[in-house]
Short mmCIF file of C-alpha atoms in Angstrom, two decimals:
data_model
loop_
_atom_site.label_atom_id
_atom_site.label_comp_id
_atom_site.label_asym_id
_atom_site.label_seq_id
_atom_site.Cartn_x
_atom_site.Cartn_y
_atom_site.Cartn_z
CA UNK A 69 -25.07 5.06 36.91
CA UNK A 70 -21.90 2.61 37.26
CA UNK A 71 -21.81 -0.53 39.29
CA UNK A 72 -19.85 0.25 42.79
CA UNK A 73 -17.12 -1.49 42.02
CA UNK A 74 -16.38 0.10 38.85
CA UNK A 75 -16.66 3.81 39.99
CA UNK A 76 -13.64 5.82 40.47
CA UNK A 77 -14.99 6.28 43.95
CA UNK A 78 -14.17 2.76 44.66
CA UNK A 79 -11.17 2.48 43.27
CA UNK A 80 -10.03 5.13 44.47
CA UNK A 81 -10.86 3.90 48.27
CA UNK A 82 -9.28 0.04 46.75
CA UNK A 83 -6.15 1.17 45.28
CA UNK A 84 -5.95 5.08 45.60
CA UNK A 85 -1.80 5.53 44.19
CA UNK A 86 -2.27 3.38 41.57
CA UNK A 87 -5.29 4.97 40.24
CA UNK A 88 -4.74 8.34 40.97
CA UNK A 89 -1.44 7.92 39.71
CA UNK A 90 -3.08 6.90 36.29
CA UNK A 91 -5.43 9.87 36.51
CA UNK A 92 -2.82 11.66 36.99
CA UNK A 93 -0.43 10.23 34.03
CA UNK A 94 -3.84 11.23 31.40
CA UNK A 95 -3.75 14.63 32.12
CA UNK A 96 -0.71 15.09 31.77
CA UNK A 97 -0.27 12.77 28.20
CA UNK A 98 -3.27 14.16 26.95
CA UNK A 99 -1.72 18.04 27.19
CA UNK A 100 0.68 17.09 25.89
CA UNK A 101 -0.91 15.07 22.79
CA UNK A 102 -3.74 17.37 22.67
CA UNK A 103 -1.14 20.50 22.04
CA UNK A 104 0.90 18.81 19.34
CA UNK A 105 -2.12 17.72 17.53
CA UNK A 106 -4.98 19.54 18.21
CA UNK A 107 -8.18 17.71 19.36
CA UNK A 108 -9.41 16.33 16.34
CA UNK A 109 -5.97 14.74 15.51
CA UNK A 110 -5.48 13.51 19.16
CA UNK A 111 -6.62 10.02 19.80
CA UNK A 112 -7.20 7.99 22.70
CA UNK A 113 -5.12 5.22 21.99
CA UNK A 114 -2.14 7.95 21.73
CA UNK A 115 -2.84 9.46 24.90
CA UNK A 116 -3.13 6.30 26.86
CA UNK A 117 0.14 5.11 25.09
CA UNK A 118 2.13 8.10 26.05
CA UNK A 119 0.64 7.84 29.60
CA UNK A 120 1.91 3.67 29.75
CA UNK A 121 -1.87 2.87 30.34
CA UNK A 122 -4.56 0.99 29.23
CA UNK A 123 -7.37 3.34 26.65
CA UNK A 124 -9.96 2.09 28.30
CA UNK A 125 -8.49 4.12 31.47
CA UNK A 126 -9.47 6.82 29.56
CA UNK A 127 -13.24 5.91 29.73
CA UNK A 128 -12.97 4.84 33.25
CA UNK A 129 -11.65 8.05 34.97
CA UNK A 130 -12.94 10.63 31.91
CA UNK A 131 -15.96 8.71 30.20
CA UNK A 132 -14.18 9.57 27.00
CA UNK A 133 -11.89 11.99 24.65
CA UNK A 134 -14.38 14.82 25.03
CA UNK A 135 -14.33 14.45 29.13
CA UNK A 136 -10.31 14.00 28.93
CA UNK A 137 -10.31 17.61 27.15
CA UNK A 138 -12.75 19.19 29.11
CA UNK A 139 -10.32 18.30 32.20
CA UNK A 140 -6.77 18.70 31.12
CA UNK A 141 -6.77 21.35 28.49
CA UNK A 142 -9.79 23.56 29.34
CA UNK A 143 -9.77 22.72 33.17
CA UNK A 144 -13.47 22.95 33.17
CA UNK A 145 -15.91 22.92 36.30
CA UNK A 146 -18.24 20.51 34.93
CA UNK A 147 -18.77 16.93 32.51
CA UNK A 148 -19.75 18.61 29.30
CA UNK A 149 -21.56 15.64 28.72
CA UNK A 150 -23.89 15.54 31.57
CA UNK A 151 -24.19 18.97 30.88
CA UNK A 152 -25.61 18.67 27.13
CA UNK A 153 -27.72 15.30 28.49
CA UNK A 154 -29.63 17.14 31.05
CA UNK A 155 -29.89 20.91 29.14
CA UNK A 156 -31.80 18.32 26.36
CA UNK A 157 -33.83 16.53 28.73
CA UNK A 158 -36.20 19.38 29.24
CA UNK A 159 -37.17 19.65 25.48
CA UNK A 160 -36.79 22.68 23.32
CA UNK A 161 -39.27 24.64 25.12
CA UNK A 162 -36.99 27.14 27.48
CA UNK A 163 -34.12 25.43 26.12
CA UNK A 164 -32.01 28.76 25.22
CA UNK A 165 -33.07 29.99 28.96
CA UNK A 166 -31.42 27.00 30.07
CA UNK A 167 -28.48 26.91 28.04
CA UNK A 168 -27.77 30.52 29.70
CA UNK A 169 -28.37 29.42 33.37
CA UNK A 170 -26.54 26.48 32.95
CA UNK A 171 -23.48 28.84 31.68
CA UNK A 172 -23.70 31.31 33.78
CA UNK A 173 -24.03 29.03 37.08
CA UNK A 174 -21.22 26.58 36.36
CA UNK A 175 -18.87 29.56 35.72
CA UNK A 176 -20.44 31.46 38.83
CA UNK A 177 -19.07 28.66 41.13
CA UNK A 178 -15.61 29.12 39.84
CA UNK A 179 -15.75 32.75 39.79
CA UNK A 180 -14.93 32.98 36.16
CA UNK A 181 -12.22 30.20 37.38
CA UNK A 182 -10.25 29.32 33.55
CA UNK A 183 -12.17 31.24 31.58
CA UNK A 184 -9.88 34.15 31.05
CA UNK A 185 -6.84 32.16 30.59
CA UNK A 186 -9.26 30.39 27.73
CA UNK A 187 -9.64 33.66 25.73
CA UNK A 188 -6.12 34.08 26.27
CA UNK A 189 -5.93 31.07 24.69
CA UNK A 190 -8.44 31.63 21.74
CA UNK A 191 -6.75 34.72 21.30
CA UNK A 192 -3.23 32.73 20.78
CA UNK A 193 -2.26 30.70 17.53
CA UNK A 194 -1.66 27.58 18.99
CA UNK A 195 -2.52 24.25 18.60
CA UNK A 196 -4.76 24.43 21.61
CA UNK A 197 -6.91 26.81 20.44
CA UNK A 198 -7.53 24.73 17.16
CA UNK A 199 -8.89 21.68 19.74
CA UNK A 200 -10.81 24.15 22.09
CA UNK A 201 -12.23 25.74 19.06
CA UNK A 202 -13.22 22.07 17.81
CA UNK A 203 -14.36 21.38 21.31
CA UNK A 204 -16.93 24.29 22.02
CA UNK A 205 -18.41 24.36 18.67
CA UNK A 206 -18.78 20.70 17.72
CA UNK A 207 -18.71 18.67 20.28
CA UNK A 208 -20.67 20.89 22.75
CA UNK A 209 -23.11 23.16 20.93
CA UNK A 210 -22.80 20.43 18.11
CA UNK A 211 -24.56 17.73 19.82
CA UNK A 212 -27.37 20.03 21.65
CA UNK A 213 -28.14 21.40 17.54
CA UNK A 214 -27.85 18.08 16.37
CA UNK A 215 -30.89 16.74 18.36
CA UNK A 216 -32.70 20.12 17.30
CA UNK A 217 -32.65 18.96 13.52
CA UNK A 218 -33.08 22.63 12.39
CA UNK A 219 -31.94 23.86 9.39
CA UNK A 220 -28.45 26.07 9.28
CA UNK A 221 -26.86 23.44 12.46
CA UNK A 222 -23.22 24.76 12.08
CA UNK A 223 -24.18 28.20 11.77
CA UNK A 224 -26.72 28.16 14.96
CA UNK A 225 -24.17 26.48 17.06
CA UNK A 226 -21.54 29.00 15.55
CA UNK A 227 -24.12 31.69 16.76
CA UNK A 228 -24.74 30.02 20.57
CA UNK A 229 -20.97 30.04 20.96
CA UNK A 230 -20.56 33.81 19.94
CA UNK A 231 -23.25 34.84 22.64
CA UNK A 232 -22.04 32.50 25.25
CA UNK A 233 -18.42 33.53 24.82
CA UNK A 234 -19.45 37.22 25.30
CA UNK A 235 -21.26 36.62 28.40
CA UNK A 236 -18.31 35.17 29.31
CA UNK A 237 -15.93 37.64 27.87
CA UNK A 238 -18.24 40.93 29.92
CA UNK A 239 -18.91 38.74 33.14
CA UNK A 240 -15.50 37.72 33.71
CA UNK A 241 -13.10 39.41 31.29
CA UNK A 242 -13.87 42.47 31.24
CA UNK A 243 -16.16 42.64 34.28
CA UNK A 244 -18.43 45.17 32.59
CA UNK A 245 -20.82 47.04 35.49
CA UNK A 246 -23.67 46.09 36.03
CA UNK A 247 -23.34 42.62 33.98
CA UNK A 248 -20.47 41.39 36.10
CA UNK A 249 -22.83 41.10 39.42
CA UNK A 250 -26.35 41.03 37.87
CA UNK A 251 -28.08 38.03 39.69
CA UNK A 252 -28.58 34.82 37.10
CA UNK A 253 -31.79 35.47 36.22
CA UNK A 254 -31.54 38.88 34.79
CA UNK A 255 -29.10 37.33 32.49
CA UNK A 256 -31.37 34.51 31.65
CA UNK A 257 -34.39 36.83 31.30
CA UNK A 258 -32.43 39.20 28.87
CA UNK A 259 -30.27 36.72 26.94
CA UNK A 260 -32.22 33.23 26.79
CA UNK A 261 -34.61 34.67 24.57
CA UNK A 262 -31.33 35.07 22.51
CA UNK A 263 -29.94 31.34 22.37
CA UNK A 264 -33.33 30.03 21.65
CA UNK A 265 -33.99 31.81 18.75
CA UNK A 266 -30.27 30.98 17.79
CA UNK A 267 -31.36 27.01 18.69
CA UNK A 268 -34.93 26.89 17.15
CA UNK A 269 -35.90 29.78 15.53
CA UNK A 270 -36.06 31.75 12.39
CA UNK A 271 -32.72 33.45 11.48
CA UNK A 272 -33.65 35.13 8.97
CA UNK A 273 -31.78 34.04 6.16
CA UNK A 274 -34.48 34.30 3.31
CA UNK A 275 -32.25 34.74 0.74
CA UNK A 276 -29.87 31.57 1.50
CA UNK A 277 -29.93 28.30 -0.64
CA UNK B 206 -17.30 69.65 7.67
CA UNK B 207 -14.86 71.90 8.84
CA UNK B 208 -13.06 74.82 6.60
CA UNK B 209 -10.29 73.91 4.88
CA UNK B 210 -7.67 76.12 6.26
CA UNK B 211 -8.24 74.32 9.37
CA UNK B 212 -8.27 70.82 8.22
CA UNK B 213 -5.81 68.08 9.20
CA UNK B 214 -5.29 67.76 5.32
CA UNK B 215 -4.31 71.35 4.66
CA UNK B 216 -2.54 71.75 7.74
CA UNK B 217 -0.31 68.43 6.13
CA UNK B 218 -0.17 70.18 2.99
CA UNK B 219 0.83 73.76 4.50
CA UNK B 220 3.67 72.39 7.50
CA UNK B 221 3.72 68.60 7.26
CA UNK B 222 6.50 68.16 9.45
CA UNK B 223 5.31 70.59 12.51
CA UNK B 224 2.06 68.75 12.26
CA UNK B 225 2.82 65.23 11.76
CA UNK B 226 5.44 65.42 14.77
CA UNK B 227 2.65 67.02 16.74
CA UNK B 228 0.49 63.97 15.96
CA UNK B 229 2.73 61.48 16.63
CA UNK B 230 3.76 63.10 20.25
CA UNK B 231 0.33 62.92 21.23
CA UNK B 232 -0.06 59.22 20.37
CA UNK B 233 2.75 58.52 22.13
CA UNK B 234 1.87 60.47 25.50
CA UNK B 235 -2.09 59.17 24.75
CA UNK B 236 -0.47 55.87 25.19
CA UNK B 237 1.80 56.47 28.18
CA UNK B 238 -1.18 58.81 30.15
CA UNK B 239 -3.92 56.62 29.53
CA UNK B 240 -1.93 53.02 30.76
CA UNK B 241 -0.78 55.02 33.73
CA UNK B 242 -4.45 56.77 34.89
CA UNK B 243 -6.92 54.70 33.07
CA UNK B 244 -9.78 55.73 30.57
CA UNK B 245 -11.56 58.15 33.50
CA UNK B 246 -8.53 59.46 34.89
CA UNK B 247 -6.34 60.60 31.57
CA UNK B 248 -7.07 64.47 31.06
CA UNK B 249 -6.56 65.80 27.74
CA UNK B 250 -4.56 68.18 29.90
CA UNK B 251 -2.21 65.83 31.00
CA UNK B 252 -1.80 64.32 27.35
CA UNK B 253 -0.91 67.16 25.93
CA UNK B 254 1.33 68.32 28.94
CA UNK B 255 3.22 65.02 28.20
CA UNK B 256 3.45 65.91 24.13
CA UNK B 257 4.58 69.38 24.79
CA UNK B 258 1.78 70.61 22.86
CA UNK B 259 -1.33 72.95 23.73
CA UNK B 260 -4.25 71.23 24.62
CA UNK B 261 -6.98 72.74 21.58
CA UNK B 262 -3.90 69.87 19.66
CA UNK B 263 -6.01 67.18 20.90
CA UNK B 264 -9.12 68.55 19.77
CA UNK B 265 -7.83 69.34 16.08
CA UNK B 266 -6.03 66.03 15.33
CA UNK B 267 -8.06 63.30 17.14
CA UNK B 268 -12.16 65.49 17.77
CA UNK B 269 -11.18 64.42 21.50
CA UNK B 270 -10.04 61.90 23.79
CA UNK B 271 -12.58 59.48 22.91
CA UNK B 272 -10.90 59.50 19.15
CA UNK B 273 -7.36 59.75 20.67
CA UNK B 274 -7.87 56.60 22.61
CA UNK B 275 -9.42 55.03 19.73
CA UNK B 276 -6.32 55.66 17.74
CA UNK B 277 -3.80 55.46 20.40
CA UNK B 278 -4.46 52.43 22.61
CA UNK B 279 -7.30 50.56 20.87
CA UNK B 280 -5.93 51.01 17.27
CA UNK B 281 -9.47 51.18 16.04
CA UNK B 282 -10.33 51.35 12.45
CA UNK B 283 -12.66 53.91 12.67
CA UNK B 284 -13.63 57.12 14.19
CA UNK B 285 -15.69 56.48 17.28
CA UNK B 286 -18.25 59.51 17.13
CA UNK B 287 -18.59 59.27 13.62
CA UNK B 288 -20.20 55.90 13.31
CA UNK B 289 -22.49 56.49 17.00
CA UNK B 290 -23.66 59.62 14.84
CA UNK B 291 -24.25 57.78 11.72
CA UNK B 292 -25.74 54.68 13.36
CA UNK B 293 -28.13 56.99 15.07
CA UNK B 294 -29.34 59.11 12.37
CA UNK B 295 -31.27 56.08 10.72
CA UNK B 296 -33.69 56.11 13.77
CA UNK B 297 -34.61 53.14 15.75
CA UNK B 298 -35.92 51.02 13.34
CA UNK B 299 -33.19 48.44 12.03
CA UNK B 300 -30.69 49.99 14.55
CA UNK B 301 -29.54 46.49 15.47
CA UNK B 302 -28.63 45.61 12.25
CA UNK B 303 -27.12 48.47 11.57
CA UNK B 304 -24.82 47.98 14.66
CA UNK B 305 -24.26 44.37 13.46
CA UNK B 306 -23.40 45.43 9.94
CA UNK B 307 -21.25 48.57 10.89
CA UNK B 308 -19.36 46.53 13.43
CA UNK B 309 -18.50 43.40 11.19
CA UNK B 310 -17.83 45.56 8.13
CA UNK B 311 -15.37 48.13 10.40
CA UNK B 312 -13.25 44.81 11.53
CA UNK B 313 -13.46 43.16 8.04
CA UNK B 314 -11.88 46.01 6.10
CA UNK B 315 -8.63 45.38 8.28
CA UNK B 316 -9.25 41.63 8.69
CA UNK B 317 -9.86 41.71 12.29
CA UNK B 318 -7.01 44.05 12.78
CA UNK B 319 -6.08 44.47 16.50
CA UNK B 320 -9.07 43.03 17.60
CA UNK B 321 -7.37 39.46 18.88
CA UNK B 322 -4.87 42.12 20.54
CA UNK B 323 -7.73 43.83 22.40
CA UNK B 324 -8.87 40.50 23.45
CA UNK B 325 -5.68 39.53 25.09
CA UNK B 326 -5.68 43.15 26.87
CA UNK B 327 -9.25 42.81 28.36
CA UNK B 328 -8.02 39.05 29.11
CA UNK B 329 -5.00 40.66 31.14
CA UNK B 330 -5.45 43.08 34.19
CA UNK B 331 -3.76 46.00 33.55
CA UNK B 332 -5.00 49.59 32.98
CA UNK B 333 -5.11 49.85 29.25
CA UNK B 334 -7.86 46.94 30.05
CA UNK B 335 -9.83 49.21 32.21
CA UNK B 336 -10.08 52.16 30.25
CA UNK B 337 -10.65 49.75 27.41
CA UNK B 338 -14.05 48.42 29.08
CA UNK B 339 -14.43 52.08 30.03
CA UNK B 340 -14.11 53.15 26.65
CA UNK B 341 -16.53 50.57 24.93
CA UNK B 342 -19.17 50.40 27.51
CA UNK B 343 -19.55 54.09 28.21
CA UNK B 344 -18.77 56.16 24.84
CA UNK B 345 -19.64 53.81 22.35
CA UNK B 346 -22.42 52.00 23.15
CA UNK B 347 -23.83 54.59 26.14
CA UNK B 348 -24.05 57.31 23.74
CA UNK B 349 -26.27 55.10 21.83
CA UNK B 350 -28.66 54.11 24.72
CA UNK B 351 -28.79 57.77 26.01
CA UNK B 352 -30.65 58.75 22.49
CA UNK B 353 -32.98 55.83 23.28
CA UNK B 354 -34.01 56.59 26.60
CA UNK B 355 -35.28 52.72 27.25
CA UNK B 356 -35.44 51.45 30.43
CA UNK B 357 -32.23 49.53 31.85
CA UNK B 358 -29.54 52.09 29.92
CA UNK B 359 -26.75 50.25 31.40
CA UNK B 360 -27.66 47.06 31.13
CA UNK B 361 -28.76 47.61 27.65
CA UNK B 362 -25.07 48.58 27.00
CA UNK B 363 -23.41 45.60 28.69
CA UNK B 364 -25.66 43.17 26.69
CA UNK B 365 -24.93 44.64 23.54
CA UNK B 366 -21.09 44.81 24.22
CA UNK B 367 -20.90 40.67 25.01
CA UNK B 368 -22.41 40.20 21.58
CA UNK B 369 -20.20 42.47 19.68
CA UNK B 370 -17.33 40.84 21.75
CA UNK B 371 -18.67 37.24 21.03
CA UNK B 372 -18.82 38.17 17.00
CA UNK B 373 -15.53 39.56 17.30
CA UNK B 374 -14.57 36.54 18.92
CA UNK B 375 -16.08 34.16 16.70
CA UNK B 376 -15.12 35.77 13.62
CA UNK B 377 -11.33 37.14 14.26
CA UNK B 378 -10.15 35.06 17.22
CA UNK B 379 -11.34 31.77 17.40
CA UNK B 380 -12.48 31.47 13.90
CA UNK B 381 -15.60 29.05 14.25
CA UNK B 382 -16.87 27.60 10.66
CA UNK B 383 -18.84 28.98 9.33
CA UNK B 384 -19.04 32.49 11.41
CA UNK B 385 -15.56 33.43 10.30
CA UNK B 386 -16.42 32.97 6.60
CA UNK B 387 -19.90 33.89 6.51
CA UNK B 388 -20.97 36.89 4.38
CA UNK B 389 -22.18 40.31 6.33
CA UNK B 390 -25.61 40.13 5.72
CA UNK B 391 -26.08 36.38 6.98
CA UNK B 392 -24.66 38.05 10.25
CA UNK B 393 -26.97 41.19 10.07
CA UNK B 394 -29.90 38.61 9.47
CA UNK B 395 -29.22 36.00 11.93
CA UNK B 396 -28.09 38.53 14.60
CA UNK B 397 -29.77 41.88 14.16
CA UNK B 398 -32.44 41.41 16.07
CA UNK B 399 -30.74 40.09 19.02
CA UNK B 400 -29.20 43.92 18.99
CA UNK B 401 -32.63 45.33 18.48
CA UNK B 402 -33.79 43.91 21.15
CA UNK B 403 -31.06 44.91 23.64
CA UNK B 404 -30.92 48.03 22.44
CA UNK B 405 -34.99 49.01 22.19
CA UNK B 406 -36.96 45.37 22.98
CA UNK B 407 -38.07 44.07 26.48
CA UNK B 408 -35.36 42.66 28.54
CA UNK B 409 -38.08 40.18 29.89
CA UNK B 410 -37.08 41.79 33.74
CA UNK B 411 -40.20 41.60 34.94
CA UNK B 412 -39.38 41.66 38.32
CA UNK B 413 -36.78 44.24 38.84
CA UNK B 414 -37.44 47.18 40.22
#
């Protein structure tokens, strides 16, 4: 991991207003940069300018543009890319049974938490839901399909995303009965089966060039 | 079909205005009745109460309240018990793709129509979004699953509604490359059996009860 000295942790016990107050300054920059230019057009360099910091604050206290994202705009309850590191460490065996538990925990322990105000946000025209739309497909499901090397990678990851989105969508959206308070591993059981063939397997597509 | 005399179509050609105001009253009680008292709780009764009309109106104009709520709230482009019959009378073989294909052509003719606007309903929590997950879960997809008789009915119908939702969502909402652009049959290919299983395959729950 990072030295001790390095960590936010330590700063954060060495100079705690300062840095937070930087933190602080990136999320709020970065909503606003990430809004007016979506998250492709957003850079780092712009966000840290807005904020009056240093970019390489951005790596510091968000390893990154992706990390920055994940916390200001879509709020989410975990590092996407730890996430994607360990889902791949296992191999591709399972992998689509541990895409869904992975899902379905994280959003378990917020109760759903921002994942109806995302939709609501999908569902809107704006210039956020260009980035998050850029966010989930590319750089989440992008770089778990990338290490697959199967054929068809944008329209697998395009097919994870549609299947993750509507567990989310009947779990916490809708709340359909009994999917709303089925225990995780029903849902892996049932649906894994699902992303893996989406990941790995055949789609079917005989008559594509 | 039914006799002619007693057809929608003649009745427009015989007393348009009568008929079309009847029509239209009922829409616009559907809508008030069903946001007020949910899917479960809206009587045809009460509808037609509202309109001023006689009940057998409801019946006539919409086959029901299933149709009147698709027309009403949900805006659907199609008639409800019409496609469950038609998607049934192929048998079980290829059901899922027929599901797949039905549902992305239906949205596709109207270019997603109100399907971002049902989105932002189930996001919100307000009646309409009840009797919306009412609607989908139990008289859509449970009349399908009753004909099957498979094990896990309601399950069955949850996990086929969150990927309906998620192609929905993919295709007309957030607009992933290449989902949204993708021809029908890549979708029916790449996604058909995921319904077939759902709907007829083993949900892998080998240790439920």
């Amino acid at each position: 991991m990072s030295t001790a000295d390095q960590s936010p942790a330590a700063r954060r016990r060495g100079r705690r207003p300062a840095g937070q107050d930087t933190r602080a300054a990136l999320l709020t920059a970065a909503r606003d940069v990430f809004t007016e230019s979506g998250y492709e057009g957003a850079t780092v360099r712009a966000i840290a300018a807005r904020a009056g910091v240093d970019a390489a604050m951005v790596n510091h206290w968000f390893g990154g543009k992706e990390g920055l994202f994940a916390q200001a705009v879509l709020k989410l309850p975990f590092d996407p890319q730890i996430m994607v590191t360990t889902l791949l460490e296992g191999g591709l065996d399972g992998l689509g049974a541990r895409v869904v538990r992975q899902f379905v925990t994280t959003w378990d322990a917020t109760s759903g938490g921002t994942f109806p105000a995302l939709v609501r946000s999908l569902a809107s025209h704006d210039q956020a839901a260009a980035g998050l739309r850029d966010f989930l497909v590319k750089h989440i499901l992008g770089h778990i399909v990338d290490r697959i090397q199967a054929d068809e990678p944008h329209l697998r990851t395009n097919l994870c995303a549609s299947q993750l989105i509507g567990i989310g969508m009947a779990r916490y959206v809708a709340k359909f009965d009994p999917f709303a308070s089925a225990d995780v591993e029903t849902l892996v059981a049932a649906i894994g089966p699902t992303l893996q063939r989406y990941l790995t397997g055949d789609l079917g597509l005989t008559d594509q060039p």
